[in-house]
mmCIF file of N, CA and C in Angstrom:
data_model
loop_
_atom_site.group_PDB
_atom_site.id
_atom_site.type_symbol
_atom_site.label_atom_id
_atom_site.label_comp_id
_atom_site.label_asym_id
_atom_site.label_seq_id
_atom_site.Cartn_x
_atom_site.Cartn_y
_atom_site.Cartn_z
ATOM 1 N N PHE A 1 0.807 -1.192 0.000
ATOM 2 C CA PHE A 1 0.000 0.000 0.000
ATOM 3 C C PHE A 1 0.855 1.263 0.000
ATOM 4 N N LEU A 2 2.105 1.171 0.435
ATOM 5 C CA LEU A 2 2.959 2.357 0.520
ATOM 6 C C LEU A 2 3.372 2.896 -0.838
ATOM 7 N N PHE A 3 3.250 2.085 -1.864
ATOM 8 C CA PHE A 3 3.607 2.547 -3.196
ATOM 9 C C PHE A 3 2.668 3.645 -3.672
ATOM 10 N N PHE A 4 1.495 3.713 -3.085
ATOM 11 C CA PHE A 4 0.487 4.672 -3.513
ATOM 12 C C PHE A 4 0.411 5.897 -2.611
ATOM 13 N N ILE A 5 1.256 5.947 -1.606
ATOM 14 C CA ILE A 5 1.231 7.071 -0.671
ATOM 15 C C ILE A 5 2.191 8.145 -1.161
ATOM 16 N N LYS A 6 1.743 9.358 -1.148
ATOM 17 C CA LYS A 6 2.586 10.469 -1.584
ATOM 18 C C LYS A 6 3.588 10.815 -0.489
ATOM 19 N N ASN A 7 4.706 11.387 -0.897
ATOM 20 C CA ASN A 7 5.791 11.685 0.040
ATOM 21 C C ASN A 7 5.388 12.605 1.181
ATOM 22 N N ASN A 8 4.402 13.461 0.977
ATOM 23 C CA ASN A 8 4.043 14.386 2.048
ATOM 24 C C ASN A 8 3.337 13.682 3.213
ATOM 25 N N PHE A 9 3.071 12.384 3.099
ATOM 26 C CA PHE A 9 2.478 11.626 4.201
ATOM 27 C C PHE A 9 3.535 10.955 5.084
ATOM 28 N N PHE A 10 4.787 10.978 4.666
ATOM 29 C CA PHE A 10 5.850 10.362 5.443
ATOM 30 C C PHE A 10 6.317 11.305 6.530
ATOM 31 N N PRO A 11 6.866 10.868 7.639
ATOM 32 C CA PRO A 11 7.044 9.466 8.021
ATOM 33 C C PRO A 11 5.747 8.854 8.549
ATOM 34 N N ILE A 12 5.666 7.547 8.416
ATOM 35 C CA ILE A 12 4.546 6.769 8.946
ATOM 36 C C ILE A 12 5.123 5.831 9.997
ATOM 37 N N ARG A 13 4.497 5.798 11.165
ATOM 38 C CA ARG A 13 4.967 4.921 12.243
ATOM 39 C C ARG A 13 3.817 4.043 12.705
ATOM 40 N N ILE A 14 4.097 2.735 12.781
ATOM 41 C CA ILE A 14 3.087 1.766 13.203
ATOM 42 C C ILE A 14 3.690 0.914 14.317
ATOM 43 N N ILE A 15 2.950 0.735 15.406
ATOM 44 C CA ILE A 15 3.397 -0.105 16.523
ATOM 45 C C ILE A 15 2.295 -1.111 16.823
ATOM 46 N N CYS A 16 2.685 -2.383 17.012
ATOM 47 C CA CYS A 16 1.675 -3.401 17.318
ATOM 48 C C CYS A 16 2.297 -4.538 18.126
ATOM 49 N N ASN A 17 1.453 -5.277 18.834
ATOM 50 C CA ASN A 17 1.877 -6.498 19.520
ATOM 51 C C ASN A 17 1.905 -7.636 18.520
ATOM 52 N N SER A 18 2.839 -8.550 18.723
ATOM 53 C CA SER A 18 2.961 -9.685 17.821
ATOM 54 C C SER A 18 3.190 -10.955 18.643
ATOM 55 N N TYR A 19 2.406 -11.987 18.384
ATOM 56 C CA TYR A 19 2.617 -13.295 19.001
ATOM 57 C C TYR A 19 3.457 -14.126 18.044
ATOM 58 N N CYS A 20 4.571 -14.650 18.532
ATOM 59 C CA CYS A 20 5.512 -15.368 17.678
ATOM 60 C C CYS A 20 5.629 -16.820 18.124
ATOM 61 N N PHE A 21 5.742 -17.704 17.156
ATOM 62 C CA PHE A 21 5.872 -19.136 17.410
ATOM 63 C C PHE A 21 6.980 -19.685 16.524
ATOM 64 N N ARG A 22 7.877 -20.447 17.114
ATOM 65 C CA ARG A 22 8.948 -21.088 16.345
ATOM 66 C C ARG A 22 8.555 -22.528 16.053
ATOM 67 N N LYS A 23 9.086 -23.058 14.972
ATOM 68 C CA LYS A 23 8.736 -24.407 14.532
ATOM 69 C C LYS A 23 9.488 -25.501 15.275
ATOM 70 N N GLU A 24 10.616 -25.151 15.922
ATOM 71 C CA GLU A 24 11.417 -26.191 16.565
ATOM 72 C C GLU A 24 10.627 -26.904 17.656
ATOM 73 N N ILE A 25 10.809 -28.213 17.732
ATOM 74 C CA ILE A 25 10.145 -29.017 18.760
ATOM 75 C C ILE A 25 11.226 -29.714 19.572
ATOM 76 N N GLY A 26 11.037 -29.791 20.873
ATOM 77 C CA GLY A 26 12.005 -30.473 21.726
ATOM 78 C C GLY A 26 13.237 -29.628 21.947
ATOM 79 N N LYS A 27 14.363 -30.277 22.236
ATOM 80 C CA LYS A 27 15.586 -29.551 22.548
ATOM 81 C C LYS A 27 16.253 -28.985 21.309
ATOM 82 N N PHE A 28 16.098 -29.651 20.161
ATOM 83 C CA PHE A 28 16.785 -29.212 18.947
ATOM 84 C C PHE A 28 16.341 -27.800 18.574
ATOM 85 N N GLY A 29 17.301 -26.916 18.376
ATOM 86 C CA GLY A 29 16.990 -25.569 17.925
ATOM 87 C C GLY A 29 16.740 -24.558 19.028
ATOM 88 N N LYS A 30 16.669 -25.010 20.282
ATOM 89 C CA LYS A 30 16.414 -24.054 21.364
ATOM 90 C C LYS A 30 17.612 -23.153 21.611
ATOM 91 N N GLU A 31 18.797 -23.647 21.323
ATOM 92 C CA GLU A 31 19.992 -22.846 21.528
ATOM 93 C C GLU A 31 20.815 -22.876 20.249
ATOM 94 N N ASN A 32 20.832 -21.765 19.548
ATOM 95 C CA ASN A 32 21.573 -21.660 18.296
ATOM 96 C C ASN A 32 22.580 -20.534 18.404
ATOM 97 N N LEU A 33 23.775 -20.780 17.947
ATOM 98 C CA LEU A 33 24.816 -19.765 17.918
ATOM 99 C C LEU A 33 24.989 -19.087 19.274
ATOM 100 N N GLY A 34 24.843 -19.839 20.350
ATOM 101 C CA GLY A 34 25.018 -19.291 21.683
ATOM 102 C C GLY A 34 23.828 -18.502 22.197
ATOM 103 N N LEU A 35 22.715 -18.538 21.478
ATOM 104 C CA LEU A 35 21.521 -17.798 21.902
ATOM 105 C C LEU A 35 20.440 -18.755 22.359
ATOM 106 N N LYS A 36 19.743 -18.383 23.413
ATOM 107 C CA LYS A 36 18.580 -19.168 23.842
ATOM 108 C C LYS A 36 17.401 -18.762 22.979
ATOM 109 N N ARG A 37 16.609 -19.737 22.592
ATOM 110 C CA ARG A 37 15.450 -19.467 21.747
ATOM 111 C C ARG A 37 14.206 -20.009 22.422
ATOM 112 N N GLN A 38 13.177 -19.192 22.481
ATOM 113 C CA GLN A 38 11.906 -19.618 23.039
ATOM 114 C C GLN A 38 11.002 -20.066 21.898
ATOM 115 N N GLN A 39 10.150 -21.051 22.182
ATOM 116 C CA GLN A 39 9.229 -21.529 21.153
ATOM 117 C C GLN A 39 8.055 -20.584 20.962
ATOM 118 N N GLN A 40 7.666 -19.885 22.005
ATOM 119 C CA GLN A 40 6.526 -18.979 21.923
ATOM 120 C C GLN A 40 6.854 -17.726 22.726
ATOM 121 N N PHE A 41 6.608 -16.571 22.146
ATOM 122 C CA PHE A 41 6.889 -15.319 22.847
ATOM 123 C C PHE A 41 6.086 -14.181 22.232
ATOM 124 N N LYS A 42 6.002 -13.094 22.978
ATOM 125 C CA LYS A 42 5.351 -11.873 22.508
ATOM 126 C C LYS A 42 6.416 -10.824 22.255
ATOM 127 N N LYS A 43 6.193 -9.997 21.245
ATOM 128 C CA LYS A 43 7.110 -8.888 21.028
ATOM 129 C C LYS A 43 6.335 -7.695 20.487
ATOM 130 N N ILE A 44 6.971 -6.566 20.567
ATOM 131 C CA ILE A 44 6.389 -5.349 20.018
ATOM 132 C C ILE A 44 7.067 -5.084 18.687
ATOM 133 N N GLU A 45 6.278 -4.972 17.647
ATOM 134 C CA GLU A 45 6.782 -4.665 16.310
ATOM 135 C C GLU A 45 6.649 -3.166 16.095
ATOM 136 N N ILE A 46 7.704 -2.552 15.598
ATOM 137 C CA ILE A 46 7.670 -1.132 15.277
ATOM 138 C C ILE A 46 8.088 -0.987 13.817
ATOM 139 N N PHE A 47 7.213 -0.421 13.025
ATOM 140 C CA PHE A 47 7.502 -0.179 11.615
ATOM 141 C C PHE A 47 7.528 1.323 11.383
ATOM 142 N N GLN A 48 8.542 1.776 10.665
ATOM 143 C CA GLN A 48 8.630 3.186 10.314
ATOM 144 C C GLN A 48 8.909 3.284 8.821
ATOM 145 N N PHE A 49 8.153 4.114 8.161
ATOM 146 C CA PHE A 49 8.289 4.284 6.720
ATOM 147 C C PHE A 49 8.715 5.717 6.438
ATOM 148 N N PHE A 50 9.807 5.836 5.667
ATOM 149 C CA PHE A 50 10.359 7.140 5.331
ATOM 150 C C PHE A 50 10.591 7.203 3.830
ATOM 151 N N GLU A 51 10.917 8.394 3.375
ATOM 152 C CA GLU A 51 11.341 8.518 1.989
ATOM 153 C C GLU A 51 12.646 7.748 1.831
ATOM 154 N N LYS A 52 12.858 7.185 0.641
ATOM 155 C CA LYS A 52 14.044 6.346 0.429
ATOM 156 C C LYS A 52 15.342 7.070 0.737
ATOM 157 N N LYS A 53 15.417 8.337 0.381
ATOM 158 C CA LYS A 53 16.674 9.063 0.581
ATOM 159 C C LYS A 53 17.026 9.222 2.064
ATOM 160 N N GLU A 54 16.052 9.091 2.955
ATOM 161 C CA GLU A 54 16.284 9.216 4.399
ATOM 162 C C GLU A 54 16.484 7.872 5.095
ATOM 163 N N SER A 55 16.207 6.789 4.434
ATOM 164 C CA SER A 55 16.102 5.479 5.088
ATOM 165 C C SER A 55 17.362 5.050 5.825
ATOM 166 N N LEU A 56 18.500 5.141 5.181
ATOM 167 C CA LEU A 56 19.740 4.680 5.808
ATOM 168 C C LEU A 56 20.081 5.532 7.037
ATOM 169 N N GLU A 57 19.931 6.834 6.911
ATOM 170 C CA GLU A 57 20.191 7.734 8.039
ATOM 171 C C GLU A 57 19.235 7.439 9.197
ATOM 172 N N ARG A 58 17.974 7.214 8.909
ATOM 173 C CA ARG A 58 16.985 6.902 9.947
ATOM 174 C C ARG A 58 17.290 5.567 10.618
ATOM 175 N N PHE A 59 17.736 4.594 9.826
ATOM 176 C CA PHE A 59 18.095 3.280 10.361
ATOM 177 C C PHE A 59 19.176 3.427 11.434
ATOM 178 N N TYR A 60 20.244 4.157 11.110
ATOM 179 C CA TYR A 60 21.337 4.323 12.068
ATOM 180 C C TYR A 60 20.925 5.192 13.255
ATOM 181 N N SER A 61 19.995 6.094 13.053
ATOM 182 C CA SER A 61 19.470 6.894 14.158
ATOM 183 C C SER A 61 18.710 6.014 15.153
ATOM 184 N N ILE A 62 17.892 5.106 14.653
ATOM 185 C CA ILE A 62 17.161 4.176 15.522
ATOM 186 C C ILE A 62 18.146 3.271 16.265
ATOM 187 N N CYS A 63 19.172 2.828 15.559
ATOM 188 C CA CYS A 63 20.221 2.003 16.175
ATOM 189 C C CYS A 63 20.870 2.761 17.339
ATOM 190 N N SER A 64 21.175 4.017 17.138
ATOM 191 C CA SER A 64 21.766 4.845 18.201
ATOM 192 C C SER A 64 20.826 4.987 19.387
ATOM 193 N N ASN A 65 19.537 5.126 19.114
ATOM 194 C CA ASN A 65 18.556 5.240 20.199
ATOM 195 C C ASN A 65 18.508 3.976 21.050
ATOM 196 N N ILE A 66 18.558 2.824 20.408
ATOM 197 C CA ILE A 66 18.553 1.552 21.143
ATOM 198 C C ILE A 66 19.789 1.466 22.041
ATOM 199 N N LEU A 67 20.949 1.788 21.480
ATOM 200 C CA LEU A 67 22.189 1.741 22.262
ATOM 201 C C LEU A 67 22.170 2.745 23.411
ATOM 202 N N TYR A 68 21.627 3.910 23.173
ATOM 203 C CA TYR A 68 21.539 4.933 24.217
ATOM 204 C C TYR A 68 20.737 4.418 25.412
ATOM 205 N N ILE A 69 19.593 3.809 25.143
ATOM 206 C CA ILE A 69 18.743 3.281 26.218
ATOM 207 C C ILE A 69 19.467 2.184 26.997
ATOM 208 N N LEU A 70 20.102 1.260 26.285
ATOM 209 C CA LEU A 70 20.821 0.177 26.964
ATOM 210 C C LEU A 70 21.986 0.717 27.791
ATOM 211 N N ASN A 71 22.668 1.727 27.281
ATOM 212 C CA ASN A 71 23.785 2.324 28.019
ATOM 213 C C ASN A 71 23.316 3.064 29.263
ATOM 214 N N LEU A 72 22.121 3.630 29.218
ATOM 215 C CA LEU A 72 21.571 4.293 30.408
ATOM 216 C C LEU A 72 21.473 3.326 31.581
ATOM 217 N N PHE A 73 21.159 2.076 31.275
ATOM 218 C CA PHE A 73 21.039 1.051 32.308
ATOM 219 C C PHE A 73 22.357 0.326 32.567
ATOM 220 N N LYS A 74 23.417 0.791 31.900
ATOM 221 C CA LYS A 74 24.753 0.208 32.057
ATOM 222 C C LYS A 74 24.747 -1.298 31.780
ATOM 223 N N ILE A 75 24.068 -1.661 30.718
ATOM 224 C CA ILE A 75 23.972 -3.065 30.317
ATOM 225 C C ILE A 75 25.047 -3.348 29.269
ATOM 226 N N LYS A 76 25.817 -4.402 29.498
ATOM 227 C CA LYS A 76 26.840 -4.802 28.536
ATOM 228 C C LYS A 76 26.137 -5.254 27.255
ATOM 229 N N THR A 77 26.431 -4.576 26.160
ATOM 230 C CA THR A 77 25.694 -4.766 24.911
ATOM 231 C C THR A 77 26.649 -5.019 23.758
ATOM 232 N N ARG A 78 26.179 -5.793 22.798
ATOM 233 C CA ARG A 78 26.918 -5.913 21.543
ATOM 234 C C ARG A 78 25.916 -5.926 20.393
ATOM 235 N N ILE A 79 26.399 -5.490 19.241
ATOM 236 C CA ILE A 79 25.575 -5.465 18.029
ATOM 237 C C ILE A 79 26.171 -6.461 17.050
ATOM 238 N N ILE A 80 25.316 -7.300 16.504
ATOM 239 C CA ILE A 80 25.736 -8.278 15.508
ATOM 240 C C ILE A 80 25.122 -7.886 14.169
ATOM 241 N N LYS A 81 25.975 -7.635 13.178
ATOM 242 C CA LYS A 81 25.461 -7.378 11.829
ATOM 243 C C LYS A 81 25.127 -8.727 11.210
ATOM 244 N N ILE A 82 23.913 -8.870 10.743
ATOM 245 C CA ILE A 82 23.479 -10.131 10.152
ATOM 246 C C ILE A 82 24.131 -10.297 8.786
ATOM 247 N N ASN A 83 24.738 -11.449 8.609
ATOM 248 C CA ASN A 83 25.396 -11.808 7.364
ATOM 249 C C ASN A 83 24.411 -11.720 6.199
ATOM 250 N N ASP A 84 24.882 -11.277 5.042
ATOM 251 C CA ASP A 84 24.018 -11.160 3.856
ATOM 252 C C ASP A 84 23.321 -12.469 3.513
ATOM 253 N N PHE A 85 23.973 -13.592 3.764
ATOM 254 C CA PHE A 85 23.387 -14.894 3.431
ATOM 255 C C PHE A 85 22.280 -15.299 4.405
ATOM 256 N N GLU A 86 22.253 -14.684 5.584
ATOM 257 C CA GLU A 86 21.243 -15.007 6.592
ATOM 258 C C GLU A 86 20.069 -14.026 6.596
ATOM 259 N N LEU A 87 20.178 -12.955 5.820
ATOM 260 C CA LEU A 87 19.089 -11.976 5.757
ATOM 261 C C LEU A 87 17.854 -12.594 5.127
ATOM 262 N N ASN A 88 16.689 -12.180 5.616
ATOM 263 C CA ASN A 88 15.487 -12.637 4.920
ATOM 264 C C ASN A 88 15.348 -11.837 3.633
ATOM 265 N N GLN A 89 14.462 -12.259 2.772
ATOM 266 C CA GLN A 89 14.390 -11.667 1.437
ATOM 267 C C GLN A 89 13.940 -10.208 1.440
ATOM 268 N N ASN A 90 13.342 -9.742 2.522
ATOM 269 C CA ASN A 90 12.867 -8.360 2.580
ATOM 270 C C ASN A 90 13.887 -7.390 3.147
ATOM 271 N N SER A 91 14.899 -7.897 3.829
ATOM 272 C CA SER A 91 15.848 -7.024 4.530
ATOM 273 C C SER A 91 17.048 -6.690 3.667
ATOM 274 N N PHE A 92 17.432 -5.441 3.735
ATOM 275 C CA PHE A 92 18.640 -4.961 3.072
ATOM 276 C C PHE A 92 19.809 -4.998 4.048
ATOM 277 N N LEU A 93 19.519 -4.667 5.313
ATOM 278 C CA LEU A 93 20.528 -4.615 6.363
ATOM 279 C C LEU A 93 19.836 -4.931 7.684
ATOM 280 N N SER A 94 20.446 -5.779 8.518
ATOM 281 C CA SER A 94 19.851 -6.123 9.817
ATOM 282 C C SER A 94 20.923 -6.212 10.893
ATOM 283 N N PHE A 95 20.568 -5.733 12.081
ATOM 284 C CA PHE A 95 21.409 -5.845 13.265
ATOM 285 C C PHE A 95 20.623 -6.564 14.351
ATOM 286 N N ASP A 96 21.310 -7.411 15.109
ATOM 287 C CA ASP A 96 20.751 -7.980 16.336
ATOM 288 C C ASP A 96 21.431 -7.288 17.507
ATOM 289 N N PHE A 97 20.656 -6.962 18.523
ATOM 290 C CA PHE A 97 21.182 -6.355 19.741
ATOM 291 C C PHE A 97 21.149 -7.413 20.830
ATOM 292 N N GLU A 98 22.314 -7.645 21.433
ATOM 293 C CA GLU A 98 22.432 -8.669 22.463
ATOM 294 C C GLU A 98 22.941 -8.044 23.752
ATOM 295 N N VAL A 99 22.486 -8.595 24.868
ATOM 296 C CA VAL A 99 22.968 -8.160 26.185
ATOM 297 C C VAL A 99 23.555 -9.368 26.909
ATOM 298 N N TRP A 100 24.505 -9.075 27.787
ATOM 299 C CA TRP A 100 25.167 -10.142 28.535
ATOM 300 C C TRP A 100 24.353 -10.483 29.771
ATOM 301 N N ASP A 101 24.001 -11.759 29.899
ATOM 302 C CA ASP A 101 23.271 -12.253 31.067
ATOM 303 C C ASP A 101 24.287 -12.908 31.996
ATOM 304 N N THR A 102 24.571 -12.253 33.118
ATOM 305 C CA THR A 102 25.585 -12.781 34.040
ATOM 306 C C THR A 102 25.119 -14.055 34.730
ATOM 307 N N TYR A 103 23.818 -14.228 34.901
ATOM 308 C CA TYR A 103 23.290 -15.437 35.535
ATOM 309 C C TYR A 103 23.468 -16.651 34.620
ATOM 310 N N GLU A 104 23.091 -16.505 33.357
ATOM 311 C CA GLU A 104 23.220 -17.601 32.385
ATOM 312 C C GLU A 104 24.625 -17.679 31.796
ATOM 313 N N ASN A 105 25.408 -16.604 31.991
ATOM 314 C CA ASN A 105 26.757 -16.519 31.447
ATOM 315 C C ASN A 105 26.760 -16.663 29.922
ATOM 316 N N MET A 106 25.880 -15.899 29.287
ATOM 317 C CA MET A 106 25.785 -15.953 27.826
ATOM 318 C C MET A 106 25.117 -14.686 27.297
ATOM 319 N N TRP A 107 25.241 -14.476 25.988
ATOM 320 C CA TRP A 107 24.588 -13.358 25.321
ATOM 321 C C TRP A 107 23.149 -13.731 25.004
ATOM 322 N N LEU A 108 22.236 -12.768 25.210
ATOM 323 C CA LEU A 108 20.824 -12.968 24.900
ATOM 324 C C LEU A 108 20.372 -11.892 23.918
ATOM 325 N N GLU A 109 19.753 -12.309 22.843
ATOM 326 C CA GLU A 109 19.221 -11.347 21.880
ATOM 327 C C GLU A 109 17.969 -10.701 22.467
ATOM 328 N N ILE A 110 17.946 -9.380 22.467
ATOM 329 C CA ILE A 110 16.784 -8.684 23.020
ATOM 330 C C ILE A 110 16.055 -7.848 21.976
ATOM 331 N N SER A 111 16.708 -7.606 20.853
ATOM 332 C CA SER A 111 16.084 -6.764 19.844
ATOM 333 C C SER A 111 16.773 -6.990 18.508
ATOM 334 N N SER A 112 16.058 -6.686 17.457
ATOM 335 C CA SER A 112 16.681 -6.684 16.138
ATOM 336 C C SER A 112 16.120 -5.502 15.360
ATOM 337 N N LEU A 113 16.907 -5.051 14.421
ATOM 338 C CA LEU A 113 16.548 -3.883 13.630
ATOM 339 C C LEU A 113 16.864 -4.194 12.179
ATOM 340 N N SER A 114 15.905 -3.976 11.300
ATOM 341 C CA SER A 114 16.105 -4.272 9.881
ATOM 342 C C SER A 114 15.734 -3.074 9.028
ATOM 343 N N LEU A 115 16.509 -2.895 7.987
ATOM 344 C CA LEU A 115 16.228 -1.878 6.983
ATOM 345 C C LEU A 115 15.727 -2.610 5.751
ATOM 346 N N CYS A 116 14.502 -2.340 5.374
ATOM 347 C CA CYS A 116 13.887 -3.015 4.229
ATOM 348 C C CYS A 116 13.686 -1.990 3.123
ATOM 349 N N LEU A 117 14.299 -2.233 1.995
ATOM 350 C CA LEU A 117 14.278 -1.286 0.884
ATOM 351 C C LEU A 117 13.905 -1.990 -0.405
ATOM 352 N N ASN A 118 13.756 -1.199 -1.419
ATOM 353 C CA ASN A 118 13.655 -1.731 -2.766
ATOM 354 C C ASN A 118 15.082 -2.127 -3.139
ATOM 355 N N LYS A 119 15.438 -3.389 -2.947
ATOM 356 C CA LYS A 119 16.832 -3.830 -3.067
ATOM 357 C C LYS A 119 17.504 -3.455 -4.390
ATOM 358 N N PRO A 120 16.885 -3.653 -5.539
ATOM 359 C CA PRO A 120 17.585 -3.291 -6.778
ATOM 360 C C PRO A 120 17.994 -1.819 -6.815
ATOM 361 N N PHE A 121 17.208 -0.966 -6.198
ATOM 362 C CA PHE A 121 17.506 0.462 -6.187
ATOM 363 C C PHE A 121 18.730 0.771 -5.337
ATOM 364 N N TYR A 122 18.970 -0.030 -4.305
ATOM 365 C CA TYR A 122 20.042 0.253 -3.353
ATOM 366 C C TYR A 122 21.220 -0.717 -3.448
ATOM 367 N N PHE A 123 21.339 -1.447 -4.535
ATOM 368 C CA PHE A 123 22.404 -2.447 -4.625
ATOM 369 C C PHE A 123 23.785 -1.822 -4.483
ATOM 370 N N PHE A 124 23.946 -0.587 -4.918
ATOM 371 C CA PHE A 124 25.247 0.064 -4.876
ATOM 372 C C PHE A 124 25.711 0.369 -3.455
ATOM 373 N N LEU A 125 24.816 0.435 -2.482
ATOM 374 C CA LEU A 125 25.209 0.728 -1.105
ATOM 375 C C LEU A 125 25.984 -0.423 -0.475
ATOM 376 N N LYS A 126 25.786 -1.637 -0.968
ATOM 377 C CA LYS A 126 26.455 -2.813 -0.397
ATOM 378 C C LYS A 126 27.922 -2.876 -0.811
ATOM 379 N N LYS A 127 28.288 -2.185 -1.858
ATOM 380 C CA LYS A 127 29.653 -2.301 -2.386
ATOM 381 C C LYS A 127 30.646 -1.512 -1.568
#
């Protein structure tokens, strides 16, 4: 539907609750790449739509906001850039935000951020 929206309507921000279910059954798949995975969980989805020329700048601005909040709480944080081969077909660029859990002695993913673009238009940014 965004293809039909004129630029003067941007930015558009949508927030919603999302119930998520993973396909893994039993122990297999619960812990991948050092991360604990839940089979069922709730999350808040935040979608923001901007003009294409602003998208990359807005993406990094949101990333900075996430880091700022985590740093306020003095939480040990790391950002993982998702490998191009692991990106879903809609994402141009994705980061996972992980925090260190001293009780479990491992990194836990708490958030992810994806930039979804018209990929053919932005192919030159990857180079």
